[in-house]
Amino acid sequence: MDPQAQRDRWLAAVAAAADPAALAEAENRLFGGKGEVAEFVRSVTSLPKEERPAFGKLANTIKQEVEAAVAARKEQFAAAAMARELEGAAFDPTEPGVRKPRGTMHPITIVQNELVDLFTSLGFQWQDGPEVESEFFNFDALNIPGDHPARESQDTFWLTDKNLLRTHTSPVQVRTLQRAVKQGFQPPLKVIVPGRVFRSETVDRTHEHTFYQMEGLVVDRAHGDSGISIANLIHTMKTCLRVVLERDVQVRLRPGFFPFVEPGFELDVNCPFCKGQGCAVCKQSGWIEILPCGMVHPNVLRAGGLDPEEFVGFAFGMGLQRVVMLRYGIDDIRQFMGGDQRFLAQFPEVSR
Amino acid sequence: MKISLRWLQRHVDLAGIEPKRILADLTMSTAEIDGLIRFGDGLEPLVIGHVRKREKHPDADKLSVCEVDLGKGGGVVQIVCGAPNVAAGQRVVVILPGDTLPASGGKGALKIKVGKIRGVESQGMICSEAELGLSNENDGILVLPADAPIGERFVDCFDVQDWVFEIDNKSVNHRPDLWGHYGFARELAAIYGRELKPACAPLPLPATGRRVDVVVEDKQACPRYCGLVVDGVVSGPSPHALRWQLAAVGQRSISLPVDVTNFVMLDLGQPMHAFDARHVGNGPVRVRRARNGESITTLDGVARKLNDQDLLVCADQKPEALAGVMGGAGTMVAADTTALFLESANFHASTIRRTSMRLGLRTDASARFEKAQDPANAELAVHLFLTELQRWCPTAKPAGPLVDPLGFKYAPKTVTLRRARLLLKLGVRLDDDKVESILRSLQFGVTTTKDGFDCVVPSFRATKDIAIEDDLIEEVGRMYRYDNIPERPLHGTSAPPPRNEELFLARRLVEVACLETGCSEVYNYSFTPDAVLQAVGAGGHAYVQVQNPVAPDVTRIRRHVLPSLLASAAANLRHAAEARLCEHGKGYHAEMRDEHKLPHEVRELALVFARRDGAHPFLELREAVGSLLERVGYPGVMQRVWHGSDQPWVHPSRAVAIDRDGSPCGYVACLHPGVARALDLPATTAIACLDVRALFVNGRKIARYVALPTFPTLPVDVALLVDEAVQVAAVAEFLRATGRKLVKDVRLFEAYRGDRLPAGKKSLNFTVTLGADDRTLTDEDEGKFLGKVRENAGQIGAELRG
């Protein structure tokens, strides 16, 4: 057959392939093991020697031409396929995929971790203390002697072995100081102690007998330029609340009495619900009481083994539930200890 | 405690200062204020009227028809009135149709309309004190003095309207001087730089006359006791002004002498007791400890059993009052009382507090004494009492001398305030003048010295409040106002803080458990209810126990976290098909104690996978725990079957121990089916418990790099038929040992059990990945490996299939 006619037939066959499968079939017929094109090229061997170069050249040209046509046709199909793909007519972005079971951290854990990260970045160490505590560490060492009215206001859970469930995280102040002193005190000491505390209260929407606090303690030398003052306390607390509440908070410091600090303060933040205008949440005051704090009482430093003439410090105790409730708008404190997955699933975030 | 603005004004001029500002300033400098209330709010429309004529209602025995002249306030109107005491000639308070009577005493506001009562038109209402919200007095209408001006607004002619601050009592527990109006007046005088008037001018008292001797047997419990006989007393109801003043601060009016003692207490913070002098007789009045088993019936009618810690005030030996807490029944002033024995004493704070706590009897008096009142006030109170009583009852007079056997002389206490310490703690430098003026405004005596200030503490702050330099720093700070102190960052430190790795490990365990294994983190109480402990079979263990539990069946502190977590899982399965929970918490073992005699503490992470339907989640949980431990860098070995111990909720034969370097640090298990039944959990419940401290002791494991293969690896499938009892781990180990260095990985892809196998057998189908570091493996290597497996399989009772 005339090579040109062959060529035209092959090109027509490539052009006639209606889809990738037909093209693949045509390609196989032309270029496969005993394919027509291959045979055509190979047929050079049956020609007389002098005709071979010319035929070989022609055959190669034709072969390349057909190959190019196949490649172009493939490219056409690929382009058409991509165009269809990009059109996306049957695409439903709302169809659910396979979901792994999702776990969530407890909202108090989320906030506590953020606070730990913040305070460790400020050079605080994260410590812990026992929840079953001795009367000495919970009261006596904190300047709350046997007949002090603060003992009753704390509604202590007493244990049959004369110990108690700690009513605050403050006992860890003295424990930490004693340990530091034993190891050869190297000021400054900066420590936070988040943890579970207990007060014998009837549980309702706003009261719990088991709750979470975060204690903070900073102690440094009382002279040179390293002294610790109320000015530092205010700055530290503001920084902390800004991070946790994720807004630029206003705070106010007012007198508050706690036996283990002197002077003692209550720290309030401006009410997020009414922007300080006064509402039911803040009892019309525009402020929400968020943490008691103060300068460490000399007797507490003494109980920790330090001379209050030589050392000075501040301490604070933040109610974590309060902060968590403010942050997420939770209005029922019982949910924290309720263990209901439907509550817990509402806080899928990880600590930032 | 309620503090009245009108009352404060007796002591300090607060003109021109808004009540809201006072609230804010007291909050910032002195005490927490819970609220501000308008007393007598809404009484503006009330008009004073004159009852010109009163006739019986033609159709009702108990009603009167009155003609009331309201002058310019409304002319003459006809009012039907139901009060028994209404009479012609009275000056009364009237509300007219169209006006509204404010809500009071639980009743809503009442809009007055012209109406017919039993056919007679009534054009308004004559009001009682209760209707005005001025007292509980509901026996009849309020009758004003005869000179009350007709037609004028009631609120313009009588001091009824007031602003009342509600003080948060907790915030003044440390301030005995703030348990009365005078103390708050003193604070406000200091805050606003205004003059504080003396509480009362001393009255001359007779040197002789009727006296009742006082014997104080326990001077520690009663540091001072002033007694005075007052006669010429007319013991009727108090006049309106006193009644309303007391009502504004929530104090019920009883009778004139009693009201005056209450007035003094609410002014100075000094509780007093007025005995009918007949009860005390000739005395002596004896202050003594009660005898064990002695009893007294207090004036609330309750018989109180006493012990030798309680203090009594006796007429000689006969108990008349529980000192500092409450008077005895029948000793109080009666309608026919004309002579009083007035007690104005100082009692020891702890003694009063103990008695009041033990008897559950908290009174206004005990609340004040337990704060440690100033003994100087005992005498001052007597003078104030006489002054106020004589104001309303001019015939009353002291019948004899003040009997004050112990007396009181304040030995001034001086506390030094150093400038350097003030600066150190406040963090702001204050002028000497400023410091001095603050301290003086609070009535401290101040002498400036080289280093600072020597401060003489006034007696009313000396009982327990001001003792050390730091107390003075607080006085200066709060009056300067903490708000004025500029904030300043802590000094930087460059060394990272020491890490408590155990805490960080626990935190990572929780994070990974939640984020990777799909658990929700739960917090449970440390108390475990008896019912739950019974259900999990742990009722008999040794527990740390609460003396005063929230409920009788929750006395026990948990030893382990799992029991209450299982209860949480059961609760969640009531509304979900699956529960995946974890909890990080502490347990306490009562039988082991540390050097402070505290029980041994364990820190655990517990996990529960429970589902109503589908495959048992044990394997899933075991994989999850394995991956959890690897993620946190504390991988463990889980091969040893674990046979319970003190944790009876663990399935006795389906549990695997978690070991690290040979020491146990937890387990993964199927829940004991009996426990599952008892807690209404499905049998398809898997549990795990990690002992964080045990995990932690053997240290963190840092992953080691292994070079990637240079030559392609060769996967070989191996199926071995073994007895059910043979562990997958043992077979995998056999395959490793057989292929030696060439084995890069052994992975089970199927454990097949079925009809085509002999009974009691399973087929373990592995993919073994072979590879060498120096060449590409061939079919020959595969053949050799399979040959050795076939040859040696008998060693572990296995047979190579296919």
mmCIF file of N, CA and C in Angstrom, chain A residues 103-104 106 109 113 117 124 126-131 147 152 156-161 163 165 175 196 208-210 225 227-232 235 238 253-255 257 262 265 289 298 308-309 337 339-342 344, chain B residues 27-28 32 174 350 353 357 362 418 421 424-425 427 470-471 474 482 486-489 491 497 500 503 507 511 514 518-521 523-527 545 547-548 550 572 575 578 580 586 588 593 597-598 601 603:
data_model
loop_
_atom_site.group_PDB
_atom_site.id
_atom_site.type_symbol
_atom_site.label_atom_id
_atom_site.label_comp_id
_atom_site.label_asym_id
_atom_site.label_seq_id
_atom_site.Cartn_x
_atom_site.Cartn_y
_atom_site.Cartn_z
ATOM 1 N N GLY A 103 -12.504 13.846 70.656
ATOM 2 C CA GLY A 103 -12.454 14.057 72.098
ATOM 3 C C GLY A 103 -12.324 15.527 72.395
ATOM 4 N N THR A 104 -12.637 15.897 73.628
ATOM 5 C CA THR A 104 -12.490 17.292 74.020
ATOM 6 C C THR A 104 -11.876 17.346 75.404
ATOM 7 N N HIS A 106 -11.583 19.076 79.050
ATOM 8 C CA HIS A 106 -12.497 19.780 79.944
ATOM 9 C C HIS A 106 -12.217 21.285 79.844
ATOM 10 N N THR A 109 -9.622 22.515 82.037
ATOM 11 C CA THR A 109 -8.278 22.103 81.621
ATOM 12 C C THR A 109 -7.748 23.039 80.534
ATOM 13 N N ASN A 113 -4.466 25.150 81.200
ATOM 14 C CA ASN A 113 -3.258 24.984 80.394
ATOM 15 C C ASN A 113 -2.775 26.318 79.827
ATOM 16 N N ASP A 117 0.798 27.946 80.550
ATOM 17 C CA ASP A 117 1.708 28.384 79.484
ATOM 18 C C ASP A 117 2.112 29.844 79.670
ATOM 19 N N PHE A 124 7.466 31.446 85.797
ATOM 20 C CA PHE A 124 6.890 30.768 86.965
ATOM 21 C C PHE A 124 7.062 29.258 86.808
ATOM 22 N N TRP A 126 5.504 25.496 87.647
ATOM 23 C CA TRP A 126 4.174 24.919 87.851
ATOM 24 C C TRP A 126 4.320 23.842 88.908
ATOM 25 N N GLN A 127 3.598 23.989 90.022
ATOM 26 C CA GLN A 127 3.709 23.011 91.093
ATOM 27 C C GLN A 127 2.338 22.516 91.499
ATOM 28 N N ASP A 128 2.362 21.568 92.408
ATOM 29 C CA ASP A 128 1.133 20.887 92.790
ATOM 30 C C ASP A 128 1.247 20.547 94.270
ATOM 31 N N GLY A 129 0.120 20.298 94.891
ATOM 32 C CA GLY A 129 0.142 19.880 96.296
ATOM 33 C C GLY A 129 -1.002 18.939 96.549
ATOM 34 N N PRO A 130 -0.984 18.283 97.708
ATOM 35 C CA PRO A 130 -2.020 17.274 97.988
ATOM 36 C C PRO A 130 -3.391 17.889 98.227
ATOM 37 N N GLU A 131 -4.414 17.179 97.785
ATOM 38 C CA GLU A 131 -5.787 17.632 98.024
ATOM 39 C C GLU A 131 -6.234 17.272 99.426
ATOM 40 N N ASP A 147 -8.658 29.589 116.582
ATOM 41 C CA ASP A 147 -9.955 30.207 116.861
ATOM 42 C C ASP A 147 -10.282 31.316 115.861
ATOM 43 N N GLU A 152 -14.137 29.082 110.073
ATOM 44 C CA GLU A 152 -15.524 28.664 109.887
ATOM 45 C C GLU A 152 -16.076 29.174 108.568
ATOM 46 N N THR A 156 -15.009 23.948 106.023
ATOM 47 C CA THR A 156 -14.061 22.880 105.747
ATOM 48 C C THR A 156 -14.699 21.498 105.781
ATOM 49 N N PHE A 157 -14.280 20.656 104.859
ATOM 50 C CA PHE A 157 -14.589 19.223 104.968
ATOM 51 C C PHE A 157 -13.501 18.605 105.837
ATOM 52 N N TRP A 158 -13.866 18.212 107.031
ATOM 53 C CA TRP A 158 -12.893 17.566 107.921
ATOM 54 C C TRP A 158 -12.921 16.073 107.683
ATOM 55 N N LEU A 159 -11.761 15.449 107.860
ATOM 56 C CA LEU A 159 -11.664 14.002 107.661
ATOM 57 C C LEU A 159 -11.596 13.316 109.020
ATOM 58 N N THR A 160 -11.949 12.039 109.038
ATOM 59 C CA THR A 160 -11.979 11.323 110.316
ATOM 60 C C THR A 160 -10.574 11.140 110.875
ATOM 61 N N ASP A 161 -9.551 11.288 110.049
ATOM 62 C CA ASP A 161 -8.178 11.131 110.565
ATOM 63 C C ASP A 161 -7.582 12.475 110.986
ATOM 64 N N ASN A 163 -7.228 15.109 109.374
ATOM 65 C CA ASN A 163 -6.805 15.927 108.242
ATOM 66 C C ASN A 163 -8.040 16.576 107.631
ATOM 67 N N LEU A 165 -9.858 18.247 103.643
ATOM 68 C CA LEU A 165 -9.722 18.486 102.208
ATOM 69 C C LEU A 165 -9.368 19.959 102.069
ATOM 70 N N ARG A 175 4.344 25.019 101.549
ATOM 71 C CA ARG A 175 5.053 23.805 101.128
ATOM 72 C C ARG A 175 6.187 24.159 100.156
ATOM 73 N N ARG A 196 -7.486 21.441 92.580
ATOM 74 C CA ARG A 196 -8.834 21.211 93.076
ATOM 75 C C ARG A 196 -8.905 21.547 94.557
ATOM 76 N N GLU A 208 -20.626 25.329 94.261
ATOM 77 C CA GLU A 208 -20.068 23.986 94.156
ATOM 78 C C GLU A 208 -19.264 23.711 95.419
ATOM 79 N N HIS A 209 -19.198 22.433 95.820
ATOM 80 C CA HIS A 209 -18.310 22.129 96.943
ATOM 81 C C HIS A 209 -16.925 21.712 96.452
ATOM 82 N N THR A 210 -16.817 21.438 95.157
ATOM 83 C CA THR A 210 -15.522 21.063 94.597
ATOM 84 C C THR A 210 -15.217 22.041 93.476
ATOM 85 N N ASP A 225 17.205 46.249 93.784
ATOM 86 C CA ASP A 225 16.137 46.644 92.879
ATOM 87 C C ASP A 225 15.212 45.463 92.594
ATOM 88 N N GLY A 227 12.918 44.192 94.741
ATOM 89 C CA GLY A 227 11.734 44.125 95.588
ATOM 90 C C GLY A 227 10.454 43.842 94.823
ATOM 91 N N ILE A 228 9.508 43.229 95.514
ATOM 92 C CA ILE A 228 8.220 42.895 94.911
ATOM 93 C C ILE A 228 7.185 43.838 95.519
ATOM 94 N N SER A 229 6.398 44.503 94.697
ATOM 95 C CA SER A 229 5.442 45.460 95.238
ATOM 96 C C SER A 229 4.054 45.238 94.652
ATOM 97 N N ILE A 230 3.118 45.994 95.192
ATOM 98 C CA ILE A 230 1.758 45.972 94.677
ATOM 99 C C ILE A 230 1.746 46.337 93.187
ATOM 100 N N ALA A 231 2.677 47.211 92.786
ATOM 101 C CA ALA A 231 2.750 47.609 91.375
ATOM 102 C C ALA A 231 3.008 46.394 90.485
ATOM 103 N N ASN A 232 3.881 45.478 90.952
ATOM 104 C CA ASN A 232 4.160 44.260 90.183
ATOM 105 C C ASN A 232 2.948 43.334 90.175
ATOM 106 N N HIS A 235 0.411 44.489 87.662
ATOM 107 C CA HIS A 235 0.821 44.209 86.286
ATOM 108 C C HIS A 235 0.657 42.733 85.955
ATOM 109 N N LYS A 238 -3.044 41.796 85.553
ATOM 110 C CA LYS A 238 -3.635 42.340 84.332
ATOM 111 C C LYS A 238 -3.205 41.529 83.132
ATOM 112 N N LEU A 253 -8.297 47.329 92.059
ATOM 113 C CA LEU A 253 -7.804 46.663 93.239
ATOM 114 C C LEU A 253 -8.399 47.388 94.424
ATOM 115 N N ARG A 254 -9.073 46.626 95.280
ATOM 116 C CA ARG A 254 -9.672 47.256 96.454
ATOM 117 C C ARG A 254 -9.357 46.411 97.671
ATOM 118 N N PRO A 255 -9.537 46.971 98.858
ATOM 119 C CA PRO A 255 -9.150 46.216 100.051
ATOM 120 C C PRO A 255 -9.971 44.942 100.192
ATOM 121 N N PHE A 257 -9.901 41.258 102.901
ATOM 122 C CA PHE A 257 -9.186 40.697 104.034
ATOM 123 C C PHE A 257 -8.994 39.196 103.894
ATOM 124 N N GLU A 262 -1.118 40.658 103.694
ATOM 125 C CA GLU A 262 -1.265 41.956 104.353
ATOM 126 C C GLU A 262 -0.387 42.950 103.622
ATOM 127 N N PHE A 265 -6.160 42.198 98.999
ATOM 128 C CA PHE A 265 -7.007 42.883 98.011
ATOM 129 C C PHE A 265 -8.021 41.943 97.384
ATOM 130 N N GLU A 289 -15.927 40.438 90.665
ATOM 131 C CA GLU A 289 -14.850 40.054 91.580
ATOM 132 C C GLU A 289 -14.215 38.784 91.040
ATOM 133 N N PRO A 298 3.870 38.426 106.737
ATOM 134 C CA PRO A 298 5.159 38.024 107.330
ATOM 135 C C PRO A 298 5.093 36.654 108.017
ATOM 136 N N PRO A 308 10.969 37.717 107.122
ATOM 137 C CA PRO A 308 10.194 38.737 106.389
ATOM 138 C C PRO A 308 10.924 40.069 106.248
ATOM 139 N N GLU A 309 11.983 40.271 107.016
ATOM 140 C CA GLU A 309 12.782 41.485 106.810
ATOM 141 C C GLU A 309 13.599 41.355 105.534
ATOM 142 N N MET A 337 -18.736 19.489 86.922
ATOM 143 C CA MET A 337 -18.525 18.189 87.552
ATOM 144 C C MET A 337 -19.586 17.190 87.101
ATOM 145 N N GLY A 339 -19.975 15.623 84.097
ATOM 146 C CA GLY A 339 -19.497 14.504 83.279
ATOM 147 C C GLY A 339 -20.351 14.208 82.050
ATOM 148 N N ASP A 340 -21.127 15.165 81.593
ATOM 149 C CA ASP A 340 -22.009 14.919 80.458
ATOM 150 C C ASP A 340 -21.281 15.258 79.154
ATOM 151 N N GLN A 341 -21.154 14.246 78.272
ATOM 152 C CA GLN A 341 -20.436 14.453 77.001
ATOM 153 C C GLN A 341 -21.050 15.576 76.182
ATOM 154 N N ARG A 342 -22.370 15.781 76.334
ATOM 155 C CA ARG A 342 -23.021 16.828 75.536
ATOM 156 C C ARG A 342 -22.559 18.217 75.953
ATOM 157 N N LEU A 344 -19.439 18.642 77.467
ATOM 158 C CA LEU A 344 -17.999 18.673 77.186
ATOM 159 C C LEU A 344 -17.719 18.889 75.699
ATOM 160 N N THR B 27 -16.101 51.235 98.752
ATOM 161 C CA THR B 27 -15.652 49.995 98.124
ATOM 162 C C THR B 27 -14.151 50.023 97.882
ATOM 163 N N MET B 28 -13.653 51.131 97.426
ATOM 164 C CA MET B 28 -12.245 51.206 97.058
ATOM 165 C C MET B 28 -11.328 51.392 98.259
ATOM 166 N N GLU B 32 -16.546 46.022 101.269
ATOM 167 C CA GLU B 32 -17.338 45.686 100.101
ATOM 168 C C GLU B 32 -18.799 46.040 100.361
ATOM 169 N N HIS B 174 -12.596 41.608 110.018
ATOM 170 C CA HIS B 174 -11.344 41.934 110.708
ATOM 171 C C HIS B 174 -11.382 43.339 111.306
ATOM 172 N N SER B 350 -13.180 35.008 121.393
ATOM 173 C CA SER B 350 -13.219 33.564 121.127
ATOM 174 C C SER B 350 -14.245 32.853 121.999
ATOM 175 N N ARG B 353 -17.555 33.486 120.517
ATOM 176 C CA ARG B 353 -17.663 32.809 119.240
ATOM 177 C C ARG B 353 -17.892 31.313 119.425
ATOM 178 N N MET B 357 -21.208 29.480 118.172
ATOM 179 C CA MET B 357 -21.069 28.432 117.159
ATOM 180 C C MET B 357 -21.676 27.127 117.646
ATOM 181 N N ARG B 362 -26.533 32.671 116.518
ATOM 182 C CA ARG B 362 -25.785 33.872 116.127
ATOM 183 C C ARG B 362 -26.705 35.072 116.258
ATOM 184 N N ARG B 418 8.251 52.058 108.530
ATOM 185 C CA ARG B 418 9.471 52.579 107.907
ATOM 186 C C ARG B 418 9.179 53.004 106.474
ATOM 187 N N ARG B 421 10.085 50.422 103.820
ATOM 188 C CA ARG B 421 9.170 49.276 103.667
ATOM 189 C C ARG B 421 7.886 49.707 102.962
ATOM 190 N N LEU B 424 8.779 49.855 99.407
ATOM 191 C CA LEU B 424 9.014 48.499 98.911
ATOM 192 C C LEU B 424 7.697 47.806 98.580
ATOM 193 N N LYS B 425 6.743 47.917 99.492
ATOM 194 C CA LYS B 425 5.518 47.127 99.315
ATOM 195 C C LYS B 425 4.492 47.813 98.403
ATOM 196 N N GLY B 427 5.240 50.087 96.138
ATOM 197 C CA GLY B 427 5.802 50.273 94.805
ATOM 198 C C GLY B 427 5.603 51.675 94.277
ATOM 199 N N ASP B 470 2.923 45.987 108.483
ATOM 200 C CA ASP B 470 2.174 45.732 107.243
ATOM 201 C C ASP B 470 0.734 46.212 107.344
ATOM 202 N N ASP B 471 0.193 46.187 108.578
ATOM 203 C CA ASP B 471 -1.171 46.687 108.765
ATOM 204 C C ASP B 471 -1.228 48.186 108.469
ATOM 205 N N GLU B 474 -1.159 48.833 104.806
ATOM 206 C CA GLU B 474 -2.505 48.693 104.245
ATOM 207 C C GLU B 474 -3.325 49.969 104.462
ATOM 208 N N TYR B 482 -5.352 51.960 96.004
ATOM 209 C CA TYR B 482 -4.495 51.063 95.213
ATOM 210 C C TYR B 482 -4.576 51.387 93.729
ATOM 211 N N PRO B 486 0.779 52.819 89.940
ATOM 212 C CA PRO B 486 0.993 52.429 88.536
ATOM 213 C C PRO B 486 1.482 50.983 88.455
ATOM 214 N N GLU B 487 1.043 50.266 87.420
ATOM 215 C CA GLU B 487 1.482 48.874 87.287
ATOM 216 C C GLU B 487 2.915 48.808 86.780
ATOM 217 N N ARG B 488 3.626 47.745 87.175
ATOM 218 C CA ARG B 488 5.010 47.598 86.729
ATOM 219 C C ARG B 488 5.323 46.118 86.558
ATOM 220 N N PRO B 489 5.966 45.745 85.424
ATOM 221 C CA PRO B 489 6.265 44.317 85.226
ATOM 222 C C PRO B 489 7.268 43.801 86.255
ATOM 223 N N HIS B 491 10.607 41.904 87.475
ATOM 224 C CA HIS B 491 11.943 41.905 86.880
ATOM 225 C C HIS B 491 12.120 40.618 86.095
ATOM 226 N N PRO B 497 12.211 28.328 84.332
ATOM 227 C CA PRO B 497 11.840 27.826 85.648
ATOM 228 C C PRO B 497 12.025 26.312 85.711
ATOM 229 N N ASN B 500 8.328 20.697 86.675
ATOM 230 C CA ASN B 500 7.795 19.528 87.365
ATOM 231 C C ASN B 500 7.300 18.578 86.270
ATOM 232 N N LEU B 503 3.873 16.790 86.278
ATOM 233 C CA LEU B 503 2.691 17.571 85.913
ATOM 234 C C LEU B 503 2.581 17.731 84.397
ATOM 235 N N ARG B 507 -0.368 16.366 81.920
ATOM 236 C CA ARG B 507 -1.050 17.265 80.991
ATOM 237 C C ARG B 507 -1.010 16.712 79.575
ATOM 238 N N GLU B 511 -4.062 15.587 77.034
ATOM 239 C CA GLU B 511 -4.219 16.194 75.705
ATOM 240 C C GLU B 511 -4.267 15.133 74.624
ATOM 241 N N CYS B 514 -7.401 12.950 74.706
ATOM 242 C CA CYS B 514 -8.583 13.634 74.175
ATOM 243 C C CYS B 514 -8.477 13.812 72.669
ATOM 244 N N GLY B 518 -10.027 10.269 71.069
ATOM 245 C CA GLY B 518 -11.435 10.639 70.999
ATOM 246 C C GLY B 518 -12.146 10.637 72.329
ATOM 247 N N CYS B 519 -11.394 10.731 73.421
ATOM 248 C CA CYS B 519 -12.046 10.759 74.734
ATOM 249 C C CYS B 519 -12.489 12.179 75.074
ATOM 250 N N SER B 520 -13.587 12.283 75.817
ATOM 251 C CA SER B 520 -13.932 13.560 76.431
ATOM 252 C C SER B 520 -13.429 13.526 77.863
ATOM 253 N N GLU B 521 -12.798 14.614 78.253
ATOM 254 C CA GLU B 521 -12.247 14.636 79.600
ATOM 255 C C GLU B 521 -13.323 15.020 80.601
ATOM 256 N N TYR B 523 -14.484 15.578 84.767
ATOM 257 C CA TYR B 523 -14.040 15.778 86.155
ATOM 258 C C TYR B 523 -15.112 15.153 87.053
ATOM 259 N N ASN B 524 -14.719 14.280 87.937
ATOM 260 C CA ASN B 524 -15.645 13.736 88.925
ATOM 261 C C ASN B 524 -15.237 14.183 90.321
ATOM 262 N N TYR B 525 -16.210 14.135 91.219
ATOM 263 C CA TYR B 525 -15.903 14.469 92.610
ATOM 264 C C TYR B 525 -14.875 13.507 93.192
ATOM 265 N N SER B 526 -14.160 13.977 94.183
ATOM 266 C CA SER B 526 -13.223 13.101 94.885
ATOM 267 C C SER B 526 -13.964 12.129 95.795
ATOM 268 N N PHE B 527 -15.193 12.481 96.139
ATOM 269 C CA PHE B 527 -16.002 11.565 96.940
ATOM 270 C C PHE B 527 -16.657 10.567 95.996
ATOM 271 N N GLN B 545 -11.997 9.187 105.023
ATOM 272 C CA GLN B 545 -13.420 9.497 105.127
ATOM 273 C C GLN B 545 -13.694 10.904 105.646
ATOM 274 N N GLN B 547 -15.763 13.656 107.711
ATOM 275 C CA GLN B 547 -16.594 13.715 108.917
ATOM 276 C C GLN B 547 -17.939 14.356 108.647
ATOM 277 N N ASN B 548 -17.905 15.435 107.840
ATOM 278 C CA ASN B 548 -19.118 16.206 107.578
ATOM 279 C C ASN B 548 -19.436 16.172 106.084
ATOM 280 N N VAL B 550 -21.324 15.882 102.330
ATOM 281 C CA VAL B 550 -22.455 16.602 101.735
ATOM 282 C C VAL B 550 -23.734 15.779 101.854
ATOM 283 N N ASN B 572 -23.771 8.617 80.577
ATOM 284 C CA ASN B 572 -23.735 9.090 79.190
ATOM 285 C C ASN B 572 -24.404 8.115 78.230
ATOM 286 N N HIS B 575 -28.003 8.502 76.895
ATOM 287 C CA HIS B 575 -28.408 9.331 75.762
ATOM 288 C C HIS B 575 -27.446 9.242 74.588
ATOM 289 N N GLU B 578 -22.428 5.487 72.445
ATOM 290 C CA GLU B 578 -21.051 5.209 72.805
ATOM 291 C C GLU B 578 -20.563 6.258 73.794
ATOM 292 N N ARG B 580 -16.820 7.609 75.294
ATOM 293 C CA ARG B 580 -15.361 7.519 75.383
ATOM 294 C C ARG B 580 -14.955 8.613 76.351
ATOM 295 N N LYS B 586 -6.680 12.377 91.272
ATOM 296 C CA LYS B 586 -5.913 11.767 92.348
ATOM 297 C C LYS B 586 -6.784 10.836 93.171
ATOM 298 N N TYR B 588 -6.616 8.443 96.976
ATOM 299 C CA TYR B 588 -5.919 8.435 98.260
ATOM 300 C C TYR B 588 -6.069 7.089 98.942
ATOM 301 N N ARG B 593 0.770 6.237 104.859
ATOM 302 C CA ARG B 593 0.866 7.635 105.308
ATOM 303 C C ARG B 593 2.249 8.203 105.044
ATOM 304 N N LYS B 597 1.610 12.446 108.112
ATOM 305 C CA LYS B 597 0.455 11.585 108.397
ATOM 306 C C LYS B 597 -0.654 11.770 107.358
ATOM 307 N N LEU B 598 -0.262 12.226 106.173
ATOM 308 C CA LEU B 598 -1.259 12.356 105.109
ATOM 309 C C LEU B 598 -1.311 11.051 104.328
ATOM 310 N N GLU B 601 -0.916 9.351 98.079
ATOM 311 C CA GLU B 601 -1.648 9.923 96.952
ATOM 312 C C GLU B 601 -1.210 9.235 95.658
ATOM 313 N N ARG B 603 -1.690 9.432 91.358
ATOM 314 C CA ARG B 603 -2.169 10.274 90.257
ATOM 315 C C ARG B 603 -2.453 9.344 89.084
#
